[in-house]
Structure formats: structure tokens, C-alpha cells
Coordinates of C-alpha atoms and ligand atoms in Angstrom, one line a residue:
Chain A
X115 CA 106.6 -79.3 208.6
X116 CA 105.1 -76.4 210.4
X117 CA 105.0 -76.3 214.2
X118 CA 101.4 -76.8 215.3
X119 CA 100.1 -75.1 218.3
X120 CA 97.3 -76.1 220.6
X121 CA 96.6 -72.5 221.7
X122 CA 93.7 -71.0 220.0
X123 CA 94.2 -68.1 217.6
X124 CA 93.4 -64.8 219.4
X125 CA 94.5 -62.2 216.8
X126 CA 93.0 -61.8 213.4
X127 CA 95.4 -62.6 210.5
X128 CA 95.2 -61.0 207.2
X129 CA 97.1 -62.3 204.2
X130 CA 97.4 -60.8 200.7
X131 CA 97.3 -63.4 197.9
X132 CA 97.8 -62.5 194.3
X133 CA 94.6 -63.8 192.6
X134 CA 96.4 -64.1 189.3
X135 CA 99.2 -66.3 190.5
X136 CA 97.7 -67.7 193.7
X137 CA 101.0 -66.7 195.5
X138 CA 101.6 -64.7 198.6
X139 CA 104.7 -63.1 200.0
X140 CA 103.5 -63.6 203.5
X141 CA 105.6 -66.7 203.9
X142 CA 107.5 -69.2 201.8
X143 CA 105.4 -71.7 199.9
X144 CA 105.9 -75.5 200.1
X145 CA 107.2 -76.6 196.7
X146 CA 107.2 -79.9 195.0
X147 CA 109.4 -80.5 192.0
X148 CA 109.3 -83.6 189.7
X149 CA 112.1 -85.0 191.9
X150 CA 109.8 -85.0 194.9
X151 CA 107.3 -87.1 193.0
X152 CA 109.2 -90.4 192.9
X153 CA 106.8 -93.3 192.5
X154 CA 103.8 -91.0 191.9
X155 CA 103.6 -91.1 188.1
X156 CA 102.8 -94.3 186.1
X157 CA 105.5 -93.7 183.5
X158 CA 108.6 -94.0 185.7
X159 CA 111.0 -93.8 182.7
X160 CA 109.3 -90.5 181.6
X161 CA 109.6 -89.2 185.2
X162 CA 113.3 -90.1 185.4
X163 CA 114.0 -88.4 182.0
X164 CA 112.1 -85.3 183.0
X165 CA 113.9 -85.0 186.3
X166 CA 117.2 -85.3 184.5
X167 CA 116.3 -82.8 181.8
X168 CA 114.7 -80.1 183.9
X169 CA 113.5 -80.7 187.4
X170 CA 110.6 -78.3 187.2
X171 CA 108.3 -77.1 189.9
X172 CA 105.0 -79.0 189.6
X173 CA 103.0 -77.5 192.4
X174 CA 103.2 -75.3 195.5
X175 CA 101.0 -74.5 198.4
X176 CA 100.9 -72.8 201.8
X177 CA 100.6 -74.0 205.4
X178 CA 99.8 -71.1 207.8
X179 CA 100.5 -73.2 210.9
X180 CA 96.9 -72.8 212.2
X181 CA 96.5 -74.4 215.6
X182 CA 95.6 -78.1 215.5
X183 CA 92.2 -77.7 217.1
X184 CA 88.8 -78.7 215.6
X185 CA 87.6 -75.1 216.2
X186 CA 90.2 -73.6 214.0
X187 CA 90.3 -73.6 210.1
X188 CA 93.4 -74.4 208.1
X189 CA 93.5 -72.6 204.8
X190 CA 95.7 -71.5 202.0
X191 CA 96.1 -71.6 198.2
X192 CA 97.4 -74.4 196.1
X193 CA 98.9 -73.9 192.6
X194 CA 99.4 -76.9 190.3
X195 CA 101.3 -75.9 187.1
X196 CA 100.5 -77.2 183.6
X197 CA 102.5 -80.1 182.3
X198 CA 102.6 -83.9 181.9
X199 CA 104.8 -86.8 182.8
X200 CA 104.3 -89.1 179.8
X201 CA 100.6 -88.8 179.3
X202 CA 99.8 -88.1 182.9
X203 CA 99.0 -84.6 183.9
X204 CA 100.9 -82.7 186.7
X205 CA 99.1 -83.3 190.0
X206 CA 99.6 -83.0 193.7
X207 CA 100.7 -86.1 195.7
X208 CA 97.3 -86.2 197.4
X209 CA 96.7 -87.4 200.9
X210 CA 94.2 -88.6 203.4
X211 CA 93.6 -86.6 206.6
X212 CA 95.0 -88.1 209.7
X213 CA 91.7 -87.5 211.4
X214 CA 90.1 -89.4 208.5
X215 CA 86.6 -88.0 208.8
X216 CA 87.7 -84.5 208.2
X217 CA 86.2 -82.9 205.1
X218 CA 87.7 -80.1 203.0
X219 CA 86.4 -77.3 200.7
X220 CA 88.2 -76.1 197.7
X221 CA 87.4 -73.0 195.6
X222 CA 88.9 -72.9 192.1
X223 CA 90.2 -69.3 191.5
X224 CA 91.5 -69.9 188.0
X225 CA 92.6 -72.7 185.6
X226 CA 91.0 -76.0 185.0
X227 CA 91.5 -79.5 186.3
X228 CA 90.1 -82.3 188.3
X229 CA 89.8 -83.3 192.0
X230 CA 90.4 -87.0 192.2
X231 CA 89.0 -88.5 195.4
X232 CA 89.2 -92.1 196.8
X233 CA 88.0 -93.7 200.0
X234 CA 89.9 -96.5 201.8
X235 CA 87.2 -98.9 200.6
X236 CA 88.0 -98.0 197.0
X237 CA 85.1 -95.7 196.1
X238 CA 86.4 -93.2 193.5
X239 CA 84.8 -89.8 192.9
X240 CA 86.0 -87.1 190.4
X241 CA 84.9 -83.4 190.2
X242 CA 85.9 -80.7 187.7
X243 CA 87.7 -77.5 188.7
X244 CA 86.8 -74.4 186.7
X245 CA 87.1 -70.8 187.8
X246 CA 84.4 -70.1 190.5
X247 CA 83.6 -73.7 191.1
X248 CA 83.9 -75.1 194.6
X249 CA 84.4 -78.8 195.3
X250 CA 83.5 -80.2 198.7
X251 CA 85.7 -83.2 199.5
X252 CA 83.8 -85.5 201.9
X253 CA 85.5 -86.9 205.0
X254 CA 87.4 -90.2 204.6
X255 CA 88.4 -89.4 200.9
X256 CA 92.0 -89.0 199.9
X257 CA 92.2 -86.1 197.4
X258 CA 94.5 -85.0 194.7
X259 CA 94.4 -81.9 192.4
X260 CA 95.2 -82.5 188.7
X261 CA 95.8 -79.7 186.2
X262 CA 94.3 -80.7 182.8
X263 CA 95.0 -77.4 181.1
X264 CA 97.8 -77.2 178.5
X265 CA 99.0 -73.8 179.6
X266 CA 97.3 -72.4 182.7
X267 CA 98.1 -73.0 186.4
X268 CA 95.3 -74.5 188.4
X269 CA 94.8 -72.2 191.4
X270 CA 92.5 -73.2 194.3
X271 CA 91.8 -71.8 197.8
X272 CA 91.2 -74.5 200.4
X273 CA 90.0 -74.8 204.0
X274 CA 89.7 -77.7 206.4
X275 CA 89.4 -78.3 210.1
X276 CA 92.5 -77.3 212.0
X277 CA 92.9 -80.7 213.6
X278 CA 92.6 -82.7 210.3
X279 CA 96.3 -83.4 209.8
X280 CA 97.9 -85.0 206.7
X281 CA 98.6 -88.6 206.0
X282 CA 100.8 -88.7 202.9
X283 CA 102.3 -92.0 203.6
X284 CA 99.3 -94.2 202.5
X285 CA 99.2 -92.7 199.0
X286 CA 103.0 -92.7 198.7
X287 CA 103.0 -96.4 199.4
X288 CA 99.8 -97.6 197.6
X289 CA 99.0 -94.8 195.2
X290 CA 95.5 -94.0 194.0
X291 CA 93.5 -96.7 192.4
X292 CA 92.8 -94.5 189.4
X293 CA 95.0 -92.1 187.5
X294 CA 94.1 -89.4 184.9
X295 CA 95.9 -89.5 181.5
X296 CA 95.5 -87.5 178.4
X297 CA 94.0 -89.4 175.4
X298 CA 93.3 -87.6 172.2
X299 CA 93.7 -84.3 173.9
X300 CA 91.2 -85.0 176.7
X301 CA 91.5 -86.4 180.3
X302 CA 90.5 -90.0 180.9
X303 CA 90.3 -91.9 184.2
X304 CA 92.0 -95.3 184.0
X305 CA 93.2 -98.0 186.4
X306 CA 96.5 -97.3 188.0
X307 CA 98.8 -100.1 186.8
X308 CA 101.1 -99.5 189.8
X309 CA 98.4 -99.5 192.5
X310 CA 99.4 -101.6 195.6
X311 CA 96.5 -103.3 197.3
Chain B
X251 CA 66.9 -71.8 208.4
X252 CA 68.4 -74.9 206.8
X253 CA 67.8 -78.3 208.2
X254 CA 71.1 -79.5 209.6
X255 CA 72.1 -83.1 209.4
X256 CA 74.4 -85.1 211.7
X257 CA 75.2 -87.6 209.0
X258 CA 78.6 -87.0 207.5
X259 CA 78.8 -85.9 203.9
X260 CA 79.6 -89.0 201.7
X261 CA 79.4 -87.6 198.2
X262 CA 81.5 -84.7 196.7
X263 CA 79.5 -81.5 196.0
X264 CA 80.5 -79.1 193.3
X265 CA 79.0 -75.7 193.1
X266 CA 79.5 -73.1 190.3
X267 CA 79.8 -69.5 191.6
X268 CA 80.1 -66.5 189.3
X269 CA 83.3 -64.9 190.5
X270 CA 82.1 -61.5 189.2
X271 CA 78.9 -61.4 191.2
X272 CA 79.5 -64.0 193.9
X273 CA 76.2 -65.6 193.1
X274 CA 75.3 -69.2 192.3
X275 CA 72.2 -70.7 190.8
X276 CA 72.7 -73.9 192.8
X277 CA 70.3 -72.7 195.5
X278 CA 68.5 -69.5 196.6
X279 CA 70.5 -67.0 198.5
X280 CA 69.6 -65.7 201.9
X281 CA 68.8 -62.0 201.5
X282 CA 68.7 -59.1 203.8
X283 CA 67.0 -55.9 202.8
X284 CA 67.1 -52.6 204.8
X285 CA 63.9 -53.6 206.4
X286 CA 65.6 -56.7 207.9
X287 CA 68.2 -54.4 209.6
X288 CA 65.9 -52.8 212.2
X289 CA 68.0 -51.5 215.1
X290 CA 71.3 -52.3 213.4
X291 CA 72.2 -48.8 212.1
X292 CA 72.9 -45.8 214.3
X293 CA 70.8 -43.4 212.4
X294 CA 67.3 -44.8 212.9
X295 CA 65.6 -42.0 211.1
X296 CA 67.7 -42.5 208.0
X297 CA 67.0 -46.2 208.2
X298 CA 63.2 -45.6 208.4
X299 CA 63.3 -43.1 205.5
X300 CA 65.4 -45.5 203.4
X301 CA 63.1 -48.4 204.0
X302 CA 60.1 -46.3 203.0
X303 CA 61.8 -44.9 199.9
X304 CA 63.3 -48.1 198.5
X305 CA 63.8 -51.2 200.6
X306 CA 67.0 -52.3 198.8
X307 CA 68.8 -55.5 199.1
X308 CA 71.9 -54.8 201.3
X309 CA 73.5 -58.2 201.4
X310 CA 73.0 -61.8 200.5
X311 CA 74.8 -65.1 201.3
X312 CA 74.5 -68.9 201.0
X313 CA 74.0 -71.7 203.5
X314 CA 74.7 -75.1 201.9
X315 CA 73.3 -77.1 204.9
X316 CA 76.6 -78.8 205.6
X317 CA 76.2 -81.3 208.5
X318 CA 76.6 -79.8 212.0
X319 CA 79.8 -81.8 212.8
X320 CA 83.2 -80.5 213.7
X321 CA 84.7 -82.7 210.9
X322 CA 82.7 -80.8 208.2
X323 CA 83.3 -77.4 206.8
X324 CA 80.5 -74.9 206.2
X325 CA 81.2 -72.6 203.3
X326 CA 79.7 -70.1 200.8
X327 CA 79.9 -66.6 199.4
X328 CA 78.7 -63.4 200.9
X329 CA 77.9 -60.3 198.9
X330 CA 77.5 -57.0 200.6
X331 CA 76.3 -54.2 198.3
X332 CA 77.6 -50.6 198.3
X333 CA 75.5 -48.0 200.0
X334 CA 75.0 -46.2 203.3
X335 CA 72.4 -45.5 205.9
X336 CA 73.1 -41.9 206.9
X337 CA 76.9 -42.1 207.2
X338 CA 77.1 -45.7 208.0
X339 CA 78.2 -48.2 205.3
X340 CA 76.0 -51.2 204.3
X341 CA 77.1 -54.1 206.4
X342 CA 76.0 -57.6 207.5
X343 CA 74.2 -58.1 210.8
X344 CA 77.2 -59.9 212.2
X345 CA 77.1 -62.8 214.7
X346 CA 79.0 -64.8 217.2
X347 CA 79.2 -68.6 216.6
X348 CA 77.0 -70.6 218.9
X349 CA 80.1 -72.8 219.6
X350 CA 81.9 -69.5 220.6
X351 CA 85.5 -70.8 220.1
X352 CA 84.9 -71.5 216.3
X353 CA 87.1 -69.6 214.0
X354 CA 86.3 -68.6 210.4
X355 CA 88.4 -67.8 207.3
X356 CA 87.2 -65.3 204.7
X357 CA 88.8 -64.7 201.2
X358 CA 87.9 -61.4 199.5
X359 CA 87.2 -62.2 195.8
X360 CA 86.4 -58.6 194.9
X361 CA 85.5 -55.2 196.2
X362 CA 86.8 -53.5 199.4
X363 CA 85.7 -53.2 202.9
X364 CA 86.4 -54.1 206.5
X365 CA 85.9 -57.1 208.8
X366 CA 84.8 -55.7 212.2
X367 CA 85.4 -58.2 215.0
X368 CA 84.6 -58.0 218.7
X369 CA 85.0 -60.4 221.6
X370 CA 82.5 -60.8 224.5
X371 CA 85.0 -59.0 226.7
X372 CA 85.1 -55.9 224.4
X373 CA 88.3 -56.4 222.5
X374 CA 87.8 -54.9 219.0
X375 CA 89.8 -55.9 215.9
X376 CA 89.4 -54.6 212.3
X377 CA 91.0 -55.9 209.1
X378 CA 90.7 -54.7 205.6
X379 CA 89.2 -56.6 202.7
X380 CA 90.8 -56.1 199.3
X381 CA 90.7 -58.6 196.3
X382 CA 92.8 -61.6 197.2
X383 CA 93.1 -60.7 200.9
X384 CA 92.1 -63.4 203.4
X385 CA 91.0 -62.5 206.9
X386 CA 91.2 -65.1 209.6
X387 CA 88.6 -64.4 212.3
X388 CA 89.7 -65.9 215.6
X389 CA 87.3 -68.0 217.7
X390 CA 85.2 -66.0 220.3
X391 CA 84.9 -62.9 218.0
X392 CA 81.7 -61.7 216.6
X393 CA 82.2 -60.6 213.0
X394 CA 80.5 -58.2 210.5
X395 CA 81.5 -57.4 206.9
X396 CA 81.3 -53.8 205.9
X397 CA 81.4 -52.5 202.4
X398 CA 83.4 -49.2 202.2
X399 CA 83.3 -48.9 198.4
X400 CA 81.1 -46.3 196.8
X401 CA 80.1 -48.5 193.9
X402 CA 81.4 -52.1 194.1
X403 CA 79.9 -55.1 195.8
X404 CA 82.1 -56.7 198.5
X405 CA 82.4 -60.4 197.6
X406 CA 83.9 -62.9 200.0
X407 CA 84.2 -66.7 200.2
X408 CA 84.0 -68.0 203.8
X409 CA 84.6 -71.4 205.6
X410 CA 84.0 -72.4 209.2
X411 CA 83.6 -75.6 211.2
X412 CA 80.4 -77.4 210.4
X413 CA 79.3 -77.4 214.1
X414 CA 79.9 -73.7 214.7
X415 CA 76.3 -72.5 214.5
X416 CA 75.2 -68.9 214.5
X417 CA 74.2 -66.6 217.4
X418 CA 72.6 -63.5 215.9
X419 CA 70.6 -62.6 218.9
X420 CA 73.5 -61.1 221.0
X421 CA 74.4 -58.6 218.3
X422 CA 70.7 -57.9 217.6
X423 CA 70.2 -57.0 221.2
X424 CA 73.4 -55.3 222.2
X425 CA 75.0 -54.3 218.9
X426 CA 78.7 -53.9 218.3
X427 CA 80.7 -51.6 220.6
X428 CA 82.1 -49.8 217.5
X429 CA 80.6 -48.9 214.2
X430 CA 82.1 -47.7 211.0
X431 CA 81.1 -44.3 209.5
X432 CA 82.2 -42.4 206.5
X433 CA 83.9 -39.1 207.4
X434 CA 85.4 -36.9 204.7
X435 CA 85.1 -39.8 202.2
X436 CA 86.9 -42.4 204.4
X437 CA 85.9 -45.0 206.9
X438 CA 86.4 -44.2 210.6
X439 CA 85.8 -46.4 213.6
X440 CA 83.7 -44.7 216.3
X441 CA 81.9 -45.7 219.5
X442 CA 78.4 -47.0 218.9
X443 CA 76.0 -44.6 220.6
X444 CA 73.3 -47.3 220.8
X445 CA 75.4 -50.1 222.2
X446 CA 73.7 -51.9 225.1
X447 CA 76.0 -53.2 227.8
Ligands
MN717 MN1 93.4 -82.1 202.5
MN718 MN1 80.6 -66.7 211.1

């Protein structure tokens, strides 16, 4: 976890990202391997086997430690790698914002995929990521990036209010109501058999 | 001016931008020609002559009418075209945020240039734009994009708090304390002879 400050930013900060990889050398990324995704994929046997065989990096992203103030803007890149666990595409854990009403904007820089969104009341929305496509995630919606490409990383740039915070626990406990699987080579949205009400 | 709502966004919004041009067909851009830049360039005679000769488009950007709430995120692209008025590079008008403390993040998608920033107390900061480089503009700083390339548009993606608002009037009246001119083929920061204290 980054240490969050309540002192406003007073100096401009420039960060060089590589647009081809989404990565920056400005600071270490936060990395999530298959072994960090326990309970997240529907096919638990396939996950266990994949962790044992080769515990690959599934996604990484950055936290620049922007002050936790509503007047600041947290930002960074997120890179979700191609792959599947069983029929389920590699994806981020997904989260609600602690300040639930906080929205977020994503801009897809390369790759293809989906943004899966779900409100506490169970409304589900899905939008496509393609290069140059922005997706505005409304406040109150948990959000998860899913890479549906067979071979390309899904690279996005994101920005959200500095005081939004992250609630990962709700999704870790309950899951999303819907998951995205590959069927006949294409993504389909289906009920999550492991969803906890 | 867009009509701003105080009702939170409840539906995801996807927008396709062309990463090569920065443009989208989702809505009309806001466009600023040389004739919209009266009083902004140091060489007023050169500006008059340029307006009379060919009142070119100098920059354009988007306003998606995001609700004016601190939990929302205003966003869009900004495209500043290459060119000069006398020795001064094409640039945006620049503005403070009405809620002065509001920060903003820019990601340069292509081109090259500078972000010129200035606080009400007169502190001046400058950062370079290059493809993949993000620039975080601290709260309280007016900000102006400047295209220093001889031939390429400067294309950025920006995001700021939904309730930040725009104060263009202060810069229109006083100007920035510093301006950027081309000297021997390179940009230099110099005092603005027309700055009004
Ligand atoms: Mn988020
Ligand atoms: Mn601004």
C-alpha cells in the first residue's frame, strides 16, 4: 500500500510511460500473479494447476501515491496480459471505490478487452476496450478489466478522484455476479456460479 | 458552454478517439482560431497579420459535460496544432480552475511541447510533453499547453475533478508572467512584456 498524504501536491510531476508496453521506470509496478488471484476464477482446478505449472504475471498497474483529497487526481496505467484460466480470460481483481460515488475514466492505449461493471444493487454494465476508446465508469460501480485478446496486452490509462480509495474486499468475498468466458472463440457474459449473495 | 448537471452519472459512457488525430466524432470539438486569441500573443502585429491572412485553427478540445461534482471526472483530448505567431508557438489560452485547488493530469499521446504552469503568487513551473509522458498539474496552477514541434500536432488526454470549473478571465486579463518563444530553433522561457500585474 502506498502512504497517502493529505497535503496537496505543489510541484508538477512528469512521468514517462512506454506507450507500447504501458510500463514506466519511474517506480515499481504493483503486480498480480495467478497465485494472487485465489478465489477469483470460476475454474478453481484450472487455477490451481496453472499456479503449480507456471505462476505467470496476469496484470500490473501503478499507484503514484497522489494525496487522498477530492481536489487531486489519482492516475496511472494498467496492463492486463493475455491468457485464460480454463475458459475465463485474464482479468484484474476489480474493486469498488471506498468513497463509493467516485467515478473513474479509462483510456485504452492498446489491446482489446472489456470493462465489467456492477453496482451494489446488481446492475451490470459492460463496455468494450479498443485502442483510443475511453470508458467512463459511473460512481457506485465495481469495475474489472478483462483482456479478450489471444496475444496482446490490454493497456489502459486511468484517472479517478484522489480521495476515492479502494475496496477490494467486497469483490474478494462475493465476486462479480457475472463473469466473461470464451465460447467458440468469442467472449460471452454468463452468471458467476460462485457468486456469494 | 456545456450544460452541467448535478446528477451523478449512472450509465457507463464509451467514446472512440482516433489516437492519430486526437479527434472523436462523438461530439463537436471546441475550436480556437487565431481570431479567438486576441491579446494572447506578445507580437500583436504578427497576430493581426496572421488573422487577416488565414485565420487558422490553432487548437481544439472536448467537453463531455460531466456532472459538476467532486466525485466525477471530467476528461477529453486536446489537440494544439503546430505553428507560430511571430516567434511564439501556438498554444492554448490556459486557465485556472474555478475551484482553484483542483489538480489535473495530462497524458501526451503524440507530438511534443510544454506545459506552462503559474500560481497566483507567481511561481512558474514548466514540464515537457513527449509521447507517453504524463504531466500532473498541481492545484492552484494555471496551465497552458504549447506545441513546440515544427510540424506535428500536440495531442494530450486530460482528466480533472468534475467540479473544478474553468476561470479563463484571469489569464485573458493578465496573461501568464512567462511566455515561450523560439530562439535559434529551440524554445526559451522569457518574461511576458505584456503581463498585467
Ligand atoms: Mn477504480
Ligand atoms: Mn484545466
